[in-house]
Short mmCIF file of C-alpha atoms in Angstrom, two decimals:
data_model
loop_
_atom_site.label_atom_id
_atom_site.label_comp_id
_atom_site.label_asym_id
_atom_site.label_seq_id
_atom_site.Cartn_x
_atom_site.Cartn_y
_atom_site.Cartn_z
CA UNK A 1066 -14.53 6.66 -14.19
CA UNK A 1067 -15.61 10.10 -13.58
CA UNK A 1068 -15.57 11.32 -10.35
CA UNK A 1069 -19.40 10.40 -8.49
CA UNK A 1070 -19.94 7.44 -10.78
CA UNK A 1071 -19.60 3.69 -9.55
CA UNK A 1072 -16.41 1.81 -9.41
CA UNK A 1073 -16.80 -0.80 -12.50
CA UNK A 1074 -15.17 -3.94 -13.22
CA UNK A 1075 -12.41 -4.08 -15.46
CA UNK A 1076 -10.98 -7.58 -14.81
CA UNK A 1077 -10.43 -10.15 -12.32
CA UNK A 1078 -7.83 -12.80 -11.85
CA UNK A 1079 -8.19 -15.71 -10.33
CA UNK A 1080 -5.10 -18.59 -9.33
CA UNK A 1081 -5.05 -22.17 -11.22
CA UNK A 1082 -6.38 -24.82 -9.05
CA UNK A 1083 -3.49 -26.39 -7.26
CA UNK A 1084 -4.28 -29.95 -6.69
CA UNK A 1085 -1.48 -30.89 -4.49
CA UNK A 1086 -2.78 -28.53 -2.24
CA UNK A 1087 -6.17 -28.29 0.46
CA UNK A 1088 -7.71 -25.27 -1.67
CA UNK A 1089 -9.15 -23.67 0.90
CA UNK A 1090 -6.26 -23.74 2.80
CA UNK A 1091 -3.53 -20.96 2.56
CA UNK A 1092 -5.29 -19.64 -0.15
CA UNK A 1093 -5.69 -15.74 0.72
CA UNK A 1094 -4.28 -12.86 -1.23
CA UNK A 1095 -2.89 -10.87 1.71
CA UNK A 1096 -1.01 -8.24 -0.88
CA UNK A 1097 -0.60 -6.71 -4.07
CA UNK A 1098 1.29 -3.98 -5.29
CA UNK A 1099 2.26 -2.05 -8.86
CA UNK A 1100 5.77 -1.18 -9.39
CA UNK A 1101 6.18 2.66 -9.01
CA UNK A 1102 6.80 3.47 -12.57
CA UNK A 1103 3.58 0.85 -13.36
CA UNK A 1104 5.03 -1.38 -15.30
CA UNK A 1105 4.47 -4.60 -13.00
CA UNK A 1106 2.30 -5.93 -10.53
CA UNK A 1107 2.32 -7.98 -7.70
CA UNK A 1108 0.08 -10.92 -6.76
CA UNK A 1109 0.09 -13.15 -3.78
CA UNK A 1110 -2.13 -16.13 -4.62
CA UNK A 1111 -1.83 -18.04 -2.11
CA UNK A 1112 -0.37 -21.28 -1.56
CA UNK A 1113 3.16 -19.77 -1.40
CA UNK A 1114 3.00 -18.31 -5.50
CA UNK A 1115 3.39 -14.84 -5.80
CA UNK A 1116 2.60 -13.52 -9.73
CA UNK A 1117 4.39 -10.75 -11.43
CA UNK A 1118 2.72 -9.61 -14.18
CA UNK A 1119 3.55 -7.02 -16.60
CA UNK A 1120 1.11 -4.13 -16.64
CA UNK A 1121 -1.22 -2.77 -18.57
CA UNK A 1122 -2.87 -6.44 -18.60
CA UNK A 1123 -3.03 -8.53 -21.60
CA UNK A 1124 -5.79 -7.97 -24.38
CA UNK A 1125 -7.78 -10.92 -23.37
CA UNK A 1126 -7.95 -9.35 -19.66
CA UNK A 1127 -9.89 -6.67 -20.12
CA UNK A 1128 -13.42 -5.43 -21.60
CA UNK A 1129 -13.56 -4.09 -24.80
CA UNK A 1130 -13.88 0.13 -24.35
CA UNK A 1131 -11.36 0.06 -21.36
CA UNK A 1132 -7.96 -0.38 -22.40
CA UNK A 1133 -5.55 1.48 -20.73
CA UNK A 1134 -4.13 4.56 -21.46
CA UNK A 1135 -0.79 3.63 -20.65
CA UNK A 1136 -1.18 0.93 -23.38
CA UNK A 1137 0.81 2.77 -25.68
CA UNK A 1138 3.67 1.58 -23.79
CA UNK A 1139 3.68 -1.57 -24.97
CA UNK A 1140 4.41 -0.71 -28.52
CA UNK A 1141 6.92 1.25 -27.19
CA UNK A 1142 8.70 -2.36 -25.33
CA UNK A 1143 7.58 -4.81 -28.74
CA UNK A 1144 11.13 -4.05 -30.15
CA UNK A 1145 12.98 -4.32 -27.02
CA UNK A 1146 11.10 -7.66 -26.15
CA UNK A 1147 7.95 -7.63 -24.06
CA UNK A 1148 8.16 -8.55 -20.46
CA UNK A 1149 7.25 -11.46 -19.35
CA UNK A 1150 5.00 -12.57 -16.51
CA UNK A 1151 6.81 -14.60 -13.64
CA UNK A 1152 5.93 -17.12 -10.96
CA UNK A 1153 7.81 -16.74 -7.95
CA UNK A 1154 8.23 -19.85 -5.30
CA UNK A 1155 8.57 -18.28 -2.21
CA UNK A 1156 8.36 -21.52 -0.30
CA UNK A 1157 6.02 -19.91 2.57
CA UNK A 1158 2.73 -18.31 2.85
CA UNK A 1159 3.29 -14.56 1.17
CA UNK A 1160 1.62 -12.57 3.47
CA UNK A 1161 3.38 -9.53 2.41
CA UNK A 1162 4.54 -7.75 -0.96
CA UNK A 1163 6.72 -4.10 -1.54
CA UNK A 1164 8.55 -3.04 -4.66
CA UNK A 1165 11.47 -0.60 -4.75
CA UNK A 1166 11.83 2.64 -6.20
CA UNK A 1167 13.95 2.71 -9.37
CA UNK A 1168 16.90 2.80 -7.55
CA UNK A 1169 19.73 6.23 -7.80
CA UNK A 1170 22.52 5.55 -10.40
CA UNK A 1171 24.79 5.01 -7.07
CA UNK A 1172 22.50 2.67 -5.59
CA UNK A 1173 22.63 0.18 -8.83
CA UNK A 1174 26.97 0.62 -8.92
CA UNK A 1175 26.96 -0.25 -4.99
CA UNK A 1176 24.24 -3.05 -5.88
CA UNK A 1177 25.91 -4.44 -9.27
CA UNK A 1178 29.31 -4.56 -7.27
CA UNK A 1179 27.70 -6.75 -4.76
CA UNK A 1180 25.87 -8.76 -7.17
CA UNK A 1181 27.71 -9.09 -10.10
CA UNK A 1182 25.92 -12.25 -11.36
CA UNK A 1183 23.19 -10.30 -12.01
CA UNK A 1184 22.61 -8.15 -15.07
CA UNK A 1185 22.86 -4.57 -14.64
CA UNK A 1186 19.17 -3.48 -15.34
CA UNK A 1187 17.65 -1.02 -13.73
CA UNK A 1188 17.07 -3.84 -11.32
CA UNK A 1189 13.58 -3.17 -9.79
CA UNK A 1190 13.27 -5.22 -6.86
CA UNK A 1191 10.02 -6.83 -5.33
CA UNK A 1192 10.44 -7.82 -1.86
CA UNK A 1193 8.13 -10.85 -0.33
CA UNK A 1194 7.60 -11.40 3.57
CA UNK A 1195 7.05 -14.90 4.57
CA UNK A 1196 4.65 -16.86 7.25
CA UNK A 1197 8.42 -18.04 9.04
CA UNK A 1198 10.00 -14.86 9.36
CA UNK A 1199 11.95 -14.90 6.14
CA UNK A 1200 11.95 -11.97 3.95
CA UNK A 1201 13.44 -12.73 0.38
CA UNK A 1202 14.20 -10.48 -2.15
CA UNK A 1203 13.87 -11.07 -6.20
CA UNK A 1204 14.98 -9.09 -9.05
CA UNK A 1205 12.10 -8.19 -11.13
CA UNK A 1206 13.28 -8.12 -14.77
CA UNK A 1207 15.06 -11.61 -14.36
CA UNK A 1208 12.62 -13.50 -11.41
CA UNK A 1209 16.12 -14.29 -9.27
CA UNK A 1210 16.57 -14.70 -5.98
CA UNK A 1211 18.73 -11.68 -4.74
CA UNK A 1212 19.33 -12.00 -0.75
CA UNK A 1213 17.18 -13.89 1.78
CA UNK A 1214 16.19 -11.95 5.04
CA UNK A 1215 16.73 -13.26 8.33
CA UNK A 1216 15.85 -12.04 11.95
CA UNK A 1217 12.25 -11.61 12.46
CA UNK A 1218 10.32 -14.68 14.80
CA UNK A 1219 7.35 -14.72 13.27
CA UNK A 1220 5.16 -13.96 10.00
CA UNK A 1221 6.40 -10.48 8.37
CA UNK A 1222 2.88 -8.90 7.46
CA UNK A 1223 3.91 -5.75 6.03
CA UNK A 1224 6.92 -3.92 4.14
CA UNK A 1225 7.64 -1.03 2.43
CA UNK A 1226 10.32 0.51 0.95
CA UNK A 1227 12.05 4.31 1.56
CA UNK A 1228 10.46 6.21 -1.77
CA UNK A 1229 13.65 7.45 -2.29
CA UNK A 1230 15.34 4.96 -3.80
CA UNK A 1231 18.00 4.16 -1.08
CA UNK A 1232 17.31 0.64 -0.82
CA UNK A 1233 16.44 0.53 3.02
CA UNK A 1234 13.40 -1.67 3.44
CA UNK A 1235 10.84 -1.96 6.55
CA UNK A 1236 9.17 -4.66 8.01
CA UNK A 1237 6.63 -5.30 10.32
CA UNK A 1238 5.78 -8.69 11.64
CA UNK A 1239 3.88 -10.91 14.32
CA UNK A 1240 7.25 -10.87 16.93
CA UNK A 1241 5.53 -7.47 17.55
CA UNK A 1242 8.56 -5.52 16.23
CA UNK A 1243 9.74 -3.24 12.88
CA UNK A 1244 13.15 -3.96 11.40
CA UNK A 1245 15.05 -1.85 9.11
CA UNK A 1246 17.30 -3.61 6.32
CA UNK A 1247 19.67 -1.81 3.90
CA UNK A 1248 19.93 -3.96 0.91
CA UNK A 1249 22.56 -1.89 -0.24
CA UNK A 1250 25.11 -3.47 2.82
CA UNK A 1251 24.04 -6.95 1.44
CA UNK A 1252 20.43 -6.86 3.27
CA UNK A 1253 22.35 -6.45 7.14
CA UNK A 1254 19.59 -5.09 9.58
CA UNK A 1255 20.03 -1.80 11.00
CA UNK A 1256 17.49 -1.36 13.39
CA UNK A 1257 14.96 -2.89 15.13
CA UNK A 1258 12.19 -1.05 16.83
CA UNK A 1259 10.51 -2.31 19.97
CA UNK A 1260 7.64 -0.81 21.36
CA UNK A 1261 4.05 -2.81 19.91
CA UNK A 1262 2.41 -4.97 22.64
CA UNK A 1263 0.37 -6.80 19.19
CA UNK A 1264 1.27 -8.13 16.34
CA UNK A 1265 2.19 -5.55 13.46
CA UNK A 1266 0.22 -5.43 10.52
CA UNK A 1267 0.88 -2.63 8.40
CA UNK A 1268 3.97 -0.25 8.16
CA UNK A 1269 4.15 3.00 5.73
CA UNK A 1270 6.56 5.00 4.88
CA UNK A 1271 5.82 9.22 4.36
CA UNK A 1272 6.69 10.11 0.81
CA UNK A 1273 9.12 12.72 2.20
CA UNK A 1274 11.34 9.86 3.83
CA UNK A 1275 10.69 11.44 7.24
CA UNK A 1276 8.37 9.58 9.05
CA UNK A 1277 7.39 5.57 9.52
CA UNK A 1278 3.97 5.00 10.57
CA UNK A 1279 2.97 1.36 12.24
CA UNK A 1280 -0.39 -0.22 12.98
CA UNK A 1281 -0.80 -3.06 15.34
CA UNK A 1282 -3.49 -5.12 16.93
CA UNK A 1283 -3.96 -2.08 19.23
CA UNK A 1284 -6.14 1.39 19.60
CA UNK A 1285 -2.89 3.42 19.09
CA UNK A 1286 -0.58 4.31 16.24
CA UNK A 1287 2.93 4.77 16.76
CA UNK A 1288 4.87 7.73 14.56
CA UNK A 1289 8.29 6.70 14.07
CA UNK A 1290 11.35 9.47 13.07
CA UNK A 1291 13.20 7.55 9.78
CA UNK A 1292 16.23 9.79 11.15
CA UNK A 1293 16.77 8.72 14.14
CA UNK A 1294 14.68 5.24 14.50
CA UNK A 1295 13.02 6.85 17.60
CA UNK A 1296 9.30 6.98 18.59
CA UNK A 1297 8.06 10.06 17.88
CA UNK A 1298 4.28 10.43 18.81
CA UNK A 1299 1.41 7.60 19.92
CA UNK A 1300 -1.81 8.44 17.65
CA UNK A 1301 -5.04 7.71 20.07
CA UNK A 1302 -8.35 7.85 18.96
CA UNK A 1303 -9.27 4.31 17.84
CA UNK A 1304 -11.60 1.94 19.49
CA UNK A 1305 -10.54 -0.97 18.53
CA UNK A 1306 -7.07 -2.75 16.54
CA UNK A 1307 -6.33 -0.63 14.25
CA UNK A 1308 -5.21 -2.79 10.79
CA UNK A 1309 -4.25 -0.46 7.79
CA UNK A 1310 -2.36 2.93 7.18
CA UNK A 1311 -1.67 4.87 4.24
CA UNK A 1312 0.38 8.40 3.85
CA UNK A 1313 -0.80 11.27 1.45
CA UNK A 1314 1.61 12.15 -1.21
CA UNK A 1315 2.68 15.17 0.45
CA UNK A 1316 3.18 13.52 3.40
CA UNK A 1317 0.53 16.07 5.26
CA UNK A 1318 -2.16 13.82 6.20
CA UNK A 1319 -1.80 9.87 7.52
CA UNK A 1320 -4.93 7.91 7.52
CA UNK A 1321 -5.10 4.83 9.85
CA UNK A 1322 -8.01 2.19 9.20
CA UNK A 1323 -9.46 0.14 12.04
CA UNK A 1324 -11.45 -2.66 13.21
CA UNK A 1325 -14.08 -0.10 14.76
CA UNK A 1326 -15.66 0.96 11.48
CA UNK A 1327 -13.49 3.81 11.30
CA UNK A 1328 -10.69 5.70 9.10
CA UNK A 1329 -9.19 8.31 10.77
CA UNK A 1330 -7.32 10.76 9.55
CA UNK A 1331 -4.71 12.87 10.91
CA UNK A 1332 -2.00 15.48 10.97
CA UNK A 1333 1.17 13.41 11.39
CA UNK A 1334 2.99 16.43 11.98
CA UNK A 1335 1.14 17.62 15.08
CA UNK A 1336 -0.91 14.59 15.88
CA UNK A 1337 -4.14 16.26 15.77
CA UNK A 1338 -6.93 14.35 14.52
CA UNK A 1339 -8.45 16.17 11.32
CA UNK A 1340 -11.43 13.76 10.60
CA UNK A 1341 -12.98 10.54 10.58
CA UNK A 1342 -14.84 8.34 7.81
CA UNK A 1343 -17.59 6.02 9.69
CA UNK A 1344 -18.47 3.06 7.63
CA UNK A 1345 -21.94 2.56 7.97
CA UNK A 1346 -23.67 -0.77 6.24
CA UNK A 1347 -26.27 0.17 3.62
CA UNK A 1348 -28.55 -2.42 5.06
CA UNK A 1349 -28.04 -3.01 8.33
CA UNK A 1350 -28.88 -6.34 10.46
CA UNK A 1351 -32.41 -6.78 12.34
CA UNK A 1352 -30.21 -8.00 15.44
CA UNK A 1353 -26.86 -7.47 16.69
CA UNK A 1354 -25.24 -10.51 14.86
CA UNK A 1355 -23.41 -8.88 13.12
CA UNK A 1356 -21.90 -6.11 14.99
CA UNK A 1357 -18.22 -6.05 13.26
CA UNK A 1358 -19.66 -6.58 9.61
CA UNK A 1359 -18.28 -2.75 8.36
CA UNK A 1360 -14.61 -3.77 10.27
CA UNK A 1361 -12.10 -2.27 8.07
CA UNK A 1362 -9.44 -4.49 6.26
CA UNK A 1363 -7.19 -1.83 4.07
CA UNK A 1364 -6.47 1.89 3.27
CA UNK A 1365 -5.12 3.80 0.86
CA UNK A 1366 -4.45 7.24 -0.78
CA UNK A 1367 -4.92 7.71 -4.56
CA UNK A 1368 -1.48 9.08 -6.58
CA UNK A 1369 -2.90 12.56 -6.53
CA UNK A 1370 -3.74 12.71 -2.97
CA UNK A 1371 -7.64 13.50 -3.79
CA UNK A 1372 -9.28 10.60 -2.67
CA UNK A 1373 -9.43 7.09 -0.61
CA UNK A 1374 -9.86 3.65 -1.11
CA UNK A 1375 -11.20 1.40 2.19
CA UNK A 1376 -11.88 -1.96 2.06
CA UNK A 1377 -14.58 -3.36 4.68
CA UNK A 1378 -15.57 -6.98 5.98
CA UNK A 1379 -19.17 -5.18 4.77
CA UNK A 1380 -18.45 -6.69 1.08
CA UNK A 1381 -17.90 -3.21 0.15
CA UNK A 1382 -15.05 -0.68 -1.76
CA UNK A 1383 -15.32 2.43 -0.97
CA UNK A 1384 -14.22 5.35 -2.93
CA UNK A 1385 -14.16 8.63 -0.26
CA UNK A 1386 -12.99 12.10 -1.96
CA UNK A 1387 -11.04 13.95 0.94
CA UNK A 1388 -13.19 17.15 1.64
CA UNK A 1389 -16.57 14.83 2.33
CA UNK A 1390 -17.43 12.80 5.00
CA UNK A 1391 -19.84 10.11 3.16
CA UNK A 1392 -18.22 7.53 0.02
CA UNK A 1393 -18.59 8.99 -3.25
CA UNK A 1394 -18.54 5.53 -4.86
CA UNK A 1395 -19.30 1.75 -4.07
CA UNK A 1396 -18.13 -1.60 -5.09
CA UNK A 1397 -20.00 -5.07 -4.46
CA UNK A 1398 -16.70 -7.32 -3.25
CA UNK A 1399 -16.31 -10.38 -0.97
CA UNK A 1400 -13.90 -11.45 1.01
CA UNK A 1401 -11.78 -8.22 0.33
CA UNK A 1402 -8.49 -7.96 2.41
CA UNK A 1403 -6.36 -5.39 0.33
CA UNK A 1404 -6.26 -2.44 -1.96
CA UNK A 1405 -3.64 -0.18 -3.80
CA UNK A 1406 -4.01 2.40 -6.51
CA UNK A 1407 -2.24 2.06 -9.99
CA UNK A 1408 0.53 4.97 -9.42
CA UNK A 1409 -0.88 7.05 -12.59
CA UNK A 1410 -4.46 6.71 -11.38
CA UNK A 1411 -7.53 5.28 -12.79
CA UNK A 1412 -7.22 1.63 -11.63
CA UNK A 1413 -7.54 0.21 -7.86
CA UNK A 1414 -6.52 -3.54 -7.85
CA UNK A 1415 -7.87 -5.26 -4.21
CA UNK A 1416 -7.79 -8.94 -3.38
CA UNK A 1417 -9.62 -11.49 -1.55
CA UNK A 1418 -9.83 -14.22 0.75
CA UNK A 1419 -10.16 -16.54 -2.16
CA UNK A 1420 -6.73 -15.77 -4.07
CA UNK A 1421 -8.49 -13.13 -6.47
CA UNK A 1422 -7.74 -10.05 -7.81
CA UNK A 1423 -10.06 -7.76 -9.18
CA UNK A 1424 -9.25 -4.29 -10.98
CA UNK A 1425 -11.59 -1.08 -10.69
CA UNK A 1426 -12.04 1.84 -12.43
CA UNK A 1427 -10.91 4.78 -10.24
CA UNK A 1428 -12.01 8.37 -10.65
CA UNK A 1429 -10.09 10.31 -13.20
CA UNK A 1430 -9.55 13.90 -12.18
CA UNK A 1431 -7.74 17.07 -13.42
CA UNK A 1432 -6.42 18.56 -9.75
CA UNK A 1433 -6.85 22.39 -9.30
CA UNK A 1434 -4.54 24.23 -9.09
CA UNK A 1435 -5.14 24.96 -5.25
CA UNK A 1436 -4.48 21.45 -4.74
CA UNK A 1437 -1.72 21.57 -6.51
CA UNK A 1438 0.28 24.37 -5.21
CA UNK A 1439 -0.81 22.36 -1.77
CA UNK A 1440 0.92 19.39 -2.54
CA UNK A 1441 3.73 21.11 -3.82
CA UNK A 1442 4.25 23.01 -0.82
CA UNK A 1443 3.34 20.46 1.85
CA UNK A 1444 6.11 18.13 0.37
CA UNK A 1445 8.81 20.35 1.90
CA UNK A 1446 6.88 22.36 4.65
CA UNK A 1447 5.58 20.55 7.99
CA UNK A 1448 2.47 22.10 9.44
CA UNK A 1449 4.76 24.30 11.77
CA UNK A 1450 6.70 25.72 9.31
CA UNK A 1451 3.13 26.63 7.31
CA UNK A 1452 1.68 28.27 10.71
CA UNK A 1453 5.20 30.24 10.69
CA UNK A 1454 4.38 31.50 7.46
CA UNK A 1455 3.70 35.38 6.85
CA UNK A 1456 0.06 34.59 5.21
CA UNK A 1457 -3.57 34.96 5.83
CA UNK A 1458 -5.31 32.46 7.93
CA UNK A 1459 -7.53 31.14 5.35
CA UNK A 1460 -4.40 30.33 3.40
CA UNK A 1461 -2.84 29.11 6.47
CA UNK A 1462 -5.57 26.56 6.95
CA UNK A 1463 -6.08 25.71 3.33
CA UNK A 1464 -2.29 24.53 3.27
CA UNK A 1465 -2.90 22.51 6.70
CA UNK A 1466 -5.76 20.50 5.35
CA UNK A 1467 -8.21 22.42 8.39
CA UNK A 1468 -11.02 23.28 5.65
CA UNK A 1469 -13.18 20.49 5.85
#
């Protein structure tokens, strides 16, 4: 899509009907997720099944006028032998889903030396959390069970992975605590953090490897140093639990996502709060019935760091670009709970309370060259070291995100 024009749909998926099962019950996609390279993607269906699914979709998924342009790939993989989709047992409600990074050459050695039943691929790993605790972690190419995760006392909601391809893997869960796994020492836990008074439902990791951002069932935000495993900074600003957060690719803004109708978005580095993003219903109730209908449900950044993605209890997606303060774009969805961007842009998957996944055309933009620069520079340079820069004001403030 170009950028102003409506999200449309380009497919939806939707689980088999399980009949040993209550359908209604359990049935919730809490998470999906693309690979980082884009090759796969994750669904949790409900009812314990989580889906991998090579990407770009298959022919009979999608309209006629929108295949991908990544679809090139897959003549590229017919003589190697086409992926295949997998069907993962996980046992437990999935309630949430992370991939790895490809991992560094020395990261597969250490990992094929510990695991030398499996092949040596370039072993992309998905990692599921589980409704008792359990985190268990599957090699992608092959659908095997690597190492099962134990410590946490309740369900792990959230997890995400260090971008740069150590292996070290966060969790967040209901027993109102983070935990920090290195799958390269055989999965042993290396930290917990302690600190939430709620249960935690989102954790995110800054692309620069610095920083570990956790939402709980509380107004604050707590800024984490991935250096040290020390708090470094309590967010406030929120009125109510605050469910969702999402880092920009330079790691110079955070966005947080909360029950009070709001996305907020800060400077992670100083704590300042930059803007927010009200979500007001297009047609609003005659009475106060419905006072939490707009409460927010998921955040995220698109790859090139130009626009968000919100996900509402309103039976709307949003599509914000990051300089204006109203949506851009809208979506009619129910029952949304989650949303992600395809890493090369142009696609946002979300899912629903009913197991479904739907795909959406995403705006397509060429950044400037401003923007650019920006994001090259902000992924090595906090704010301080930008306000310590010999450089004009303007420029100064351009770099800091403080022209909107």
């Amino acid at each position: 899509m170009e950028a102003g024009e409506e999200p449309l749909l380009l497919a939806e998926l939707k689980p088999g009907r399980p009949h040993q099962f209550d359908w209604k019950s359990s049935c919730e996609t809490w998470s999906v997720a693309f690979s980082p390279d884009g090759s796969w993607f994750a669904w949790s269906q409900g009812h314990c099944i989580v889906k991998l699914i090579p990407w770009p979709l298959e022919e009979q998924f999608i309209p006629k006028g929108f295949e991908a342009k990544s679809r090139s790939r897959k003549n590229d993989t017919k003589g190697r032998g086409s992926p295949k989709e997998k069907t993962l047992d996980c046992g437990q409600i999935v309630w949430g889903l992370a991939f790895s990074p490809w991992p560094s050459p020395p990261s597969r050695k250490l990992w094929a030396r510990h695991h030398p039943q499996v092949p040596d691929v370039s072993c992309l790993i998905l990692a599921t959390g589980l409704n008792d605790g359990q985190i268990k972690i599957w090699e992608v190419q092959t659908g095997l069970l690597l190492l099962n995760l134990s410590g946490h006392q309740d369900v792990v909601r959230d997890l995400s992975f260090t971008p740069s391809g150590s292996l070290i893997l966060v969790s967040a869960s209901r027993d109102k605590t983070l935990r920090i796994w290195d799958l390269n020492k055989h999965g042993k836990q290396i930290q917990v953090l302690s600190g939430h008074l709620q249960w935690v439902y989102c954790c995110s990791i800054s692309p620069d490897c610095s920083m570990l951002c956790s939402a709980a069932g509380e107004k604050s935000v707590f800024l984490w140093s991935m250096r040290s495993y020390t708090l470094i900074r309590k967010l406030e600003g929120h009125q109510s639990s605050v469910v969702s957060c999402d880092f920009s690719p330079d790691s110079a803004l955070l966005v947080t996502a909360s029950y009070d109708t709001n996305v907020i978005m800060w400077d992670p580095y100083t704590g300042e709060r930059l803007r927010s993003l009200h979500h007001t219903q297009l047609n609003p109730p005659m009475d106060d019935s419905d006072v939490h209908i707009s409460s927010l449900r998921s955040v995220c950044f698109s790859p090139e760091g130009l626009y968000l993605a919100t996900v509402a209890d309103d039976r709307l997606l949003r599509i914000w670009a990051l300089e204006l303060k109203t949506p851009i774009a809208f979506a009619p969805m129910t029952n949304g709970l989650c949303c992600t961007f395809f890493p090369h842009g142009g696609v946002i998957a979300t899912g629903t309370r009913d197991g479904h996944v739907q795909f959406w055309t995403a705006p397509r933009v060429l950044s400037s060259l401003k923007h650019l620069c920006r994001k090259a520079l902000r992924s090595f340079l906090t704010t301080y070291q930008v306000l310590a820069l010999p450089i004009p004001k303007k420029m100064k403030e351009f770099l800091t995100y403080r022209t909107f």
